[in-house]
Coordinates of C-alpha atoms in Angstrom, one line a residue:
X143 CA -20.5 -53.2 62.9
X144 CA -18.5 -50.8 65.2
X145 CA -15.4 -51.6 63.4
X146 CA -17.2 -50.9 60.0
X147 CA -18.3 -47.4 61.2
X148 CA -14.9 -46.7 62.4
X149 CA -13.5 -47.4 59.1
X150 CA -15.9 -45.2 57.4
X151 CA -14.9 -42.3 59.8
X152 CA -11.4 -42.7 58.9
X153 CA -12.1 -42.8 55.2
X154 CA -13.7 -39.3 55.6
X155 CA -10.0 -37.8 56.3
X156 CA -7.1 -37.8 53.7
X157 CA -4.1 -39.9 54.8
X158 CA -1.9 -36.6 55.0
X159 CA -4.4 -35.2 57.5
X160 CA -4.6 -38.4 59.4
X161 CA -0.8 -38.5 59.6
X162 CA -0.8 -35.0 61.0
X163 CA -3.6 -35.6 63.5
X164 CA -1.6 -38.8 64.7
X165 CA 1.4 -36.6 65.3
X166 CA -0.8 -34.1 67.3
X167 CA -2.4 -37.0 69.3
X168 CA 1.0 -38.6 70.1
X169 CA 2.2 -35.2 71.3
X170 CA -0.9 -34.9 73.4
X171 CA 0.0 -38.3 75.1
X172 CA 3.7 -37.5 75.7
X173 CA 2.4 -34.3 77.3
X174 CA 0.1 -36.1 79.7
X175 CA 2.9 -38.4 80.6
X176 CA 5.0 -35.5 81.5
X177 CA 2.2 -34.2 83.6
X178 CA 2.1 -37.4 85.5
X179 CA -1.2 -38.5 84.2
X180 CA -2.1 -42.3 83.9
X181 CA -4.8 -44.2 82.4
X182 CA -5.4 -48.0 81.7
X183 CA -5.3 -49.7 78.4
X184 CA -9.3 -49.9 78.2
X185 CA -9.4 -46.2 79.0
X186 CA -9.2 -43.0 76.9
X187 CA -6.5 -40.8 78.1
X188 CA -7.8 -38.0 80.4
X189 CA -8.9 -34.7 78.7
X190 CA -10.3 -31.4 80.1
X191 CA -10.4 -27.8 79.4
X192 CA -7.4 -27.1 81.7
X193 CA -5.4 -30.0 80.2
X194 CA -5.9 -28.7 76.7
X195 CA -4.9 -25.2 77.8
X196 CA -1.8 -26.4 79.3
X197 CA -1.0 -28.6 76.2
X198 CA -1.4 -25.4 74.1
X199 CA 1.0 -23.5 76.3
X200 CA 3.5 -26.5 76.3
X201 CA 3.4 -26.7 72.5
X202 CA 4.0 -23.0 72.2
X203 CA 6.6 -22.7 74.9
X204 CA 8.5 -25.8 74.8
X205 CA 8.0 -27.1 71.3
X206 CA 8.0 -23.8 69.8
X207 CA 5.0 -24.5 67.5
X208 CA 3.1 -22.1 65.5
X209 CA -0.5 -21.3 66.0
X210 CA -1.7 -23.1 62.7
X211 CA 0.3 -26.3 63.8
X212 CA -1.3 -26.3 67.5
X213 CA -4.7 -25.7 66.0
X214 CA -4.1 -28.9 63.7
X215 CA -2.9 -30.9 66.7
X216 CA -6.2 -30.0 68.6
X217 CA -8.2 -31.1 65.6
X218 CA -6.2 -34.4 65.9
X219 CA -7.1 -34.8 69.4
X220 CA -10.9 -34.1 68.6
X221 CA -10.6 -36.6 65.7
X222 CA -9.5 -39.5 68.1
X223 CA -11.8 -38.9 70.9
X224 CA -14.6 -38.7 68.5
X225 CA -13.5 -42.0 66.9
X226 CA -12.9 -43.9 70.0
X227 CA -15.3 -42.3 72.5
X228 CA -18.0 -40.3 70.6
X229 CA -17.1 -37.1 72.5
X230 CA -15.7 -33.9 71.3
X231 CA -13.3 -32.6 74.0
X232 CA -13.2 -29.0 72.4
X233 CA -16.8 -28.5 73.2
X234 CA -19.2 -28.2 76.3
X235 CA -22.2 -30.3 76.8
X236 CA -24.3 -28.2 74.7
X237 CA -22.0 -28.0 71.7
X238 CA -20.5 -24.7 72.4
X239 CA -16.7 -24.1 72.2
X240 CA -15.0 -24.2 75.6
X241 CA -14.8 -20.5 76.7
X242 CA -11.5 -20.6 78.3
X243 CA -9.9 -22.8 75.7
X244 CA -11.2 -20.4 72.9
X245 CA -9.7 -17.4 74.7
X246 CA -6.3 -19.1 75.0
X247 CA -6.4 -19.8 71.3
X248 CA -7.4 -16.3 70.3
X249 CA -4.5 -15.0 72.3
X250 CA -2.1 -17.4 70.7
X251 CA -3.3 -16.4 67.3
X252 CA -2.8 -12.6 68.2
X253 CA 0.6 -13.3 69.5
X254 CA 1.7 -15.2 66.4
X255 CA 0.1 -12.7 64.2
X256 CA 2.8 -10.2 65.1
X257 CA 5.6 -12.6 64.7
X258 CA 7.4 -12.8 61.3
X259 CA 5.9 -15.3 58.9
X260 CA 8.0 -18.2 57.7
X261 CA 9.1 -17.6 54.3
X262 CA 8.3 -20.3 51.8
X263 CA 10.0 -19.9 48.3
X264 CA 9.0 -21.7 45.1
X265 CA 11.4 -23.9 43.4
X266 CA 11.1 -22.6 39.9
X267 CA 12.3 -24.1 36.6
X268 CA 15.6 -22.2 36.9
X269 CA 16.5 -23.6 40.3
X270 CA 15.2 -27.1 39.3
X271 CA 17.8 -26.9 36.4
X272 CA 20.6 -26.2 38.6
X273 CA 19.6 -28.9 41.0
X274 CA 19.4 -31.5 38.3
X275 CA 22.9 -30.7 37.0
X276 CA 24.3 -30.7 40.4
X277 CA 22.8 -34.1 40.9
X278 CA 24.3 -35.5 37.8
X279 CA 27.6 -34.7 39.3
X280 CA 27.1 -37.1 42.3
X281 CA 26.1 -35.5 45.6
X282 CA 25.0 -38.6 47.4
X283 CA 25.4 -42.0 45.6
X284 CA 24.8 -42.9 42.0
X285 CA 21.3 -44.3 42.7
X286 CA 20.0 -41.5 45.2
X287 CA 21.2 -38.8 42.8
X288 CA 19.1 -40.3 40.1
X289 CA 16.1 -41.2 42.4
X290 CA 16.1 -37.4 43.8
X291 CA 16.3 -35.9 40.3
X292 CA 13.5 -38.1 39.1
X293 CA 11.2 -37.2 42.0
X294 CA 12.0 -33.5 41.6
X295 CA 11.2 -33.4 37.9
X296 CA 8.0 -35.4 38.5
X297 CA 6.8 -33.0 41.4
X298 CA 7.7 -29.9 39.3
X299 CA 6.2 -30.8 35.8
X300 CA 3.2 -32.7 37.5
X301 CA 2.4 -29.8 39.9
X302 CA 2.5 -32.4 42.5
X303 CA 2.0 -32.1 46.4
X304 CA 4.8 -34.0 48.4
X305 CA 2.2 -36.4 49.7
X306 CA 1.2 -37.5 46.3
X307 CA 4.5 -39.2 45.4
X308 CA 6.0 -39.9 48.8
X309 CA 4.8 -41.5 52.0
X310 CA 4.9 -40.2 55.7
X311 CA 5.8 -43.6 57.0
X312 CA 7.7 -46.1 55.1
X313 CA 6.2 -48.7 57.3
X314 CA 2.6 -47.9 56.2
X315 CA 3.0 -48.0 52.5
X316 CA -0.5 -48.6 51.0
X317 CA -1.0 -49.8 47.4
X318 CA -4.5 -48.3 47.6
X319 CA -3.4 -44.9 47.8
X320 CA 0.3 -44.4 47.5
X321 CA 2.2 -44.1 44.0
X322 CA 2.8 -47.6 42.9
X323 CA 5.0 -49.1 40.0
X324 CA 1.8 -50.0 38.1
X325 CA 0.6 -46.4 38.3
X326 CA 3.4 -45.0 36.0
X327 CA 3.1 -45.7 32.3
X328 CA 6.4 -44.9 30.4
X329 CA 6.5 -44.5 26.6
X330 CA 9.0 -42.7 24.3
X331 CA 7.2 -39.5 24.2
X332 CA 5.1 -39.3 27.4
X333 CA 5.2 -40.5 30.9
X334 CA 1.6 -41.1 32.5
X335 CA 1.4 -40.8 36.3
X336 CA -2.0 -42.0 37.8
X337 CA -2.9 -40.7 41.2
X338 CA -5.4 -43.0 42.8
X339 CA -6.3 -40.1 45.1
X340 CA -5.2 -36.4 45.9
X341 CA -6.4 -33.4 47.9
X342 CA -8.6 -32.3 45.0
X343 CA -10.0 -35.7 44.5
X344 CA -11.5 -36.6 47.8
X345 CA -13.8 -39.3 46.3
X346 CA -10.8 -41.1 44.8
X347 CA -12.0 -41.1 41.3
X348 CA -8.3 -41.0 40.3
X349 CA -6.5 -38.8 37.8
X350 CA -3.8 -39.5 35.3
X351 CA -1.2 -36.7 34.7
X352 CA 0.8 -36.8 31.5
X353 CA 4.4 -35.6 31.5
X354 CA 5.4 -34.9 27.9
X355 CA 8.8 -35.0 26.3
X356 CA 10.3 -31.5 25.9
X357 CA 13.6 -30.2 24.0
X358 CA 15.4 -29.2 27.1
X359 CA 18.2 -30.9 29.2
X360 CA 15.5 -31.3 31.9
X361 CA 13.0 -33.5 30.1
X362 CA 10.6 -35.7 32.3
X363 CA 10.6 -38.5 29.9
X364 CA 14.4 -38.9 29.6
X365 CA 14.8 -38.4 33.4
X366 CA 12.2 -40.9 34.5
X367 CA 13.2 -43.5 31.9
X368 CA 16.7 -43.4 33.4
X369 CA 15.5 -43.8 36.9
X370 CA 13.1 -46.6 35.8
X371 CA 15.8 -48.5 34.2
X372 CA 18.1 -48.2 37.2
X373 CA 15.3 -48.9 39.7
X374 CA 14.2 -52.1 38.0
X375 CA 17.7 -53.4 37.8
X376 CA 17.9 -53.2 41.6
X377 CA 14.3 -53.4 43.2
X378 CA 12.3 -55.1 40.6
X379 CA 10.1 -56.7 43.2
X380 CA 9.1 -53.4 45.1
X381 CA 5.7 -52.1 44.7
X382 CA 6.3 -48.6 45.5
X383 CA 7.5 -46.5 42.2
X384 CA 10.0 -44.2 44.0
X385 CA 12.4 -46.5 46.2
X386 CA 15.3 -45.4 48.3
X387 CA 18.8 -47.0 48.0
X388 CA 17.8 -49.1 51.2
X389 CA 14.7 -50.5 49.3
X390 CA 12.2 -48.4 51.2
X391 CA 9.4 -46.4 49.8
X392 CA 10.4 -42.6 49.2
X393 CA 9.3 -40.8 52.3
X394 CA 8.5 -37.3 52.7
X395 CA 11.3 -36.7 55.3
X396 CA 14.0 -38.5 53.1
X397 CA 13.0 -36.5 49.9
X398 CA 12.9 -33.1 51.7
X399 CA 16.1 -33.7 53.5
X400 CA 18.0 -34.5 50.3
X401 CA 16.2 -31.6 48.5
X402 CA 17.4 -29.2 51.2
X403 CA 21.1 -30.7 51.0
X404 CA 21.0 -29.9 47.3
X405 CA 19.8 -26.4 47.7
X406 CA 22.4 -25.7 50.2
X407 CA 25.1 -26.9 48.0
X408 CA 23.7 -24.5 45.4
X409 CA 24.3 -21.7 48.0
X410 CA 20.4 -21.3 48.7
X411 CA 18.8 -21.0 52.0
X412 CA 17.1 -24.3 52.3
X413 CA 15.2 -23.5 55.3
X414 CA 13.1 -21.2 53.1
X415 CA 12.0 -24.1 50.9
X416 CA 9.7 -27.2 51.6
X417 CA 8.0 -30.1 49.9
X418 CA 5.3 -27.7 48.5
X419 CA 8.1 -25.6 46.8
X420 CA 7.7 -27.6 43.6
X421 CA 4.1 -27.1 43.1
X422 CA 4.5 -23.4 44.1
X423 CA 7.4 -23.0 41.7
X424 CA 5.5 -24.8 38.8
X425 CA 2.7 -22.2 39.3
X426 CA 5.2 -19.3 39.2
X427 CA 7.1 -20.6 36.2
X428 CA 3.9 -21.1 34.3
X429 CA 2.8 -17.6 35.1
X430 CA 6.4 -16.1 34.2
X431 CA 5.9 -18.0 30.9
X432 CA 2.5 -16.2 30.4
X433 CA 0.5 -19.3 30.2
X434 CA -3.2 -18.5 30.4
X435 CA -5.0 -18.9 33.8
X436 CA -7.0 -21.7 32.7
X437 CA -4.0 -23.6 31.6
X438 CA -2.4 -23.0 34.9
X439 CA -5.5 -24.0 36.8
X440 CA -5.7 -27.2 34.7
X441 CA -2.2 -28.2 35.0
X442 CA -2.4 -27.9 38.9
X443 CA -5.8 -29.4 39.1
X444 CA -7.1 -26.4 41.1
X445 CA -10.8 -26.2 41.2
X446 CA -10.9 -22.4 41.9
X447 CA -8.6 -19.4 41.5
X448 CA -6.8 -20.3 44.7
X449 CA -3.8 -21.1 42.6
X450 CA -3.1 -17.5 42.4
X451 CA -1.7 -17.7 46.0
X452 CA 1.1 -20.1 44.9
X453 CA 2.4 -17.7 42.3
X454 CA 5.2 -15.6 43.7
X455 CA 5.6 -12.3 42.1
X456 CA 9.1 -10.5 42.0
X457 CA 9.7 -6.9 42.9
X458 CA 10.8 -6.3 39.4
X459 CA 7.5 -7.5 37.9
X460 CA 5.7 -5.3 40.6
X461 CA 7.7 -2.2 39.7
X462 CA 7.1 -2.7 36.0
X463 CA 3.3 -3.0 36.6
X464 CA 3.5 0.3 38.4
X465 CA 5.3 1.9 35.4
X466 CA 2.7 0.5 33.1
X467 CA -0.1 2.1 35.2
X468 CA 1.4 5.4 34.5
X469 CA 1.0 5.0 30.7
X470 CA -2.7 5.5 31.1
X471 CA -2.4 9.2 31.6
X472 CA -4.3 11.2 29.0
X473 CA -2.2 14.0 27.4

């Protein structure tokens, strides 16, 4: 029965969140080992307010992590201690936040608030177009070029998050949640991509995203048909839809590293882009194309108007908007 309860607890957290929590917890264990802490196999690792404060300082000073990442790591520590011991190490015995720990977090947040924020730029259709043509001229190898182009095009036209078509750990591919070969239906005019779960679908009802044929050189149907034929000729027995040249499920790190390499070859600053740049770029492109708000919201599967934060507005558009504002003058 305890195992059944633990399984239900783990189902409450998305796989991508669990992966981040696991990284945070592993960092904490390494920190404890550096501190000289020991514990038996049958014990939970030691935890206290002082240890957690020193862990925060270690992450900030030694690992150069930002406030948001450190906060997520603490949530990961809390998750595992609640899961294994039923204790929240971030609170005292009456359920209140640990005062000194809270003070350190506030100080960290204020310190990082005055630091320059990381720039995360969108991969718009213009950039995607250049990436695809560069990949068609062989950057990596004949298979990987086709794979990366197919993944990029799918991510862009599907408004996908990186975790919806890749895995965090190739050894932990899960047919119940990750994108499988059976989840993609290919026809002459449309590709149907079925997501068994996503961030906006926490109860796993599933959603099918259509990728329609278009009249451009960057057509998702043509690109995915090409990848599918090549993939099936080499890896016909693999479950994952996106497969690397070594036969592994496409991992987030593999995808992002190859995307950054492609961007570097285009002369762009790859450090300003990440896995979310395709979803952000799709929203930005849709806005630039003057799609109606409700269509952008539907395409990106947003349940609220939070999609607006993904739209990057250029200075030229802002300048034109200010000029238009002056036209309201009554003569």
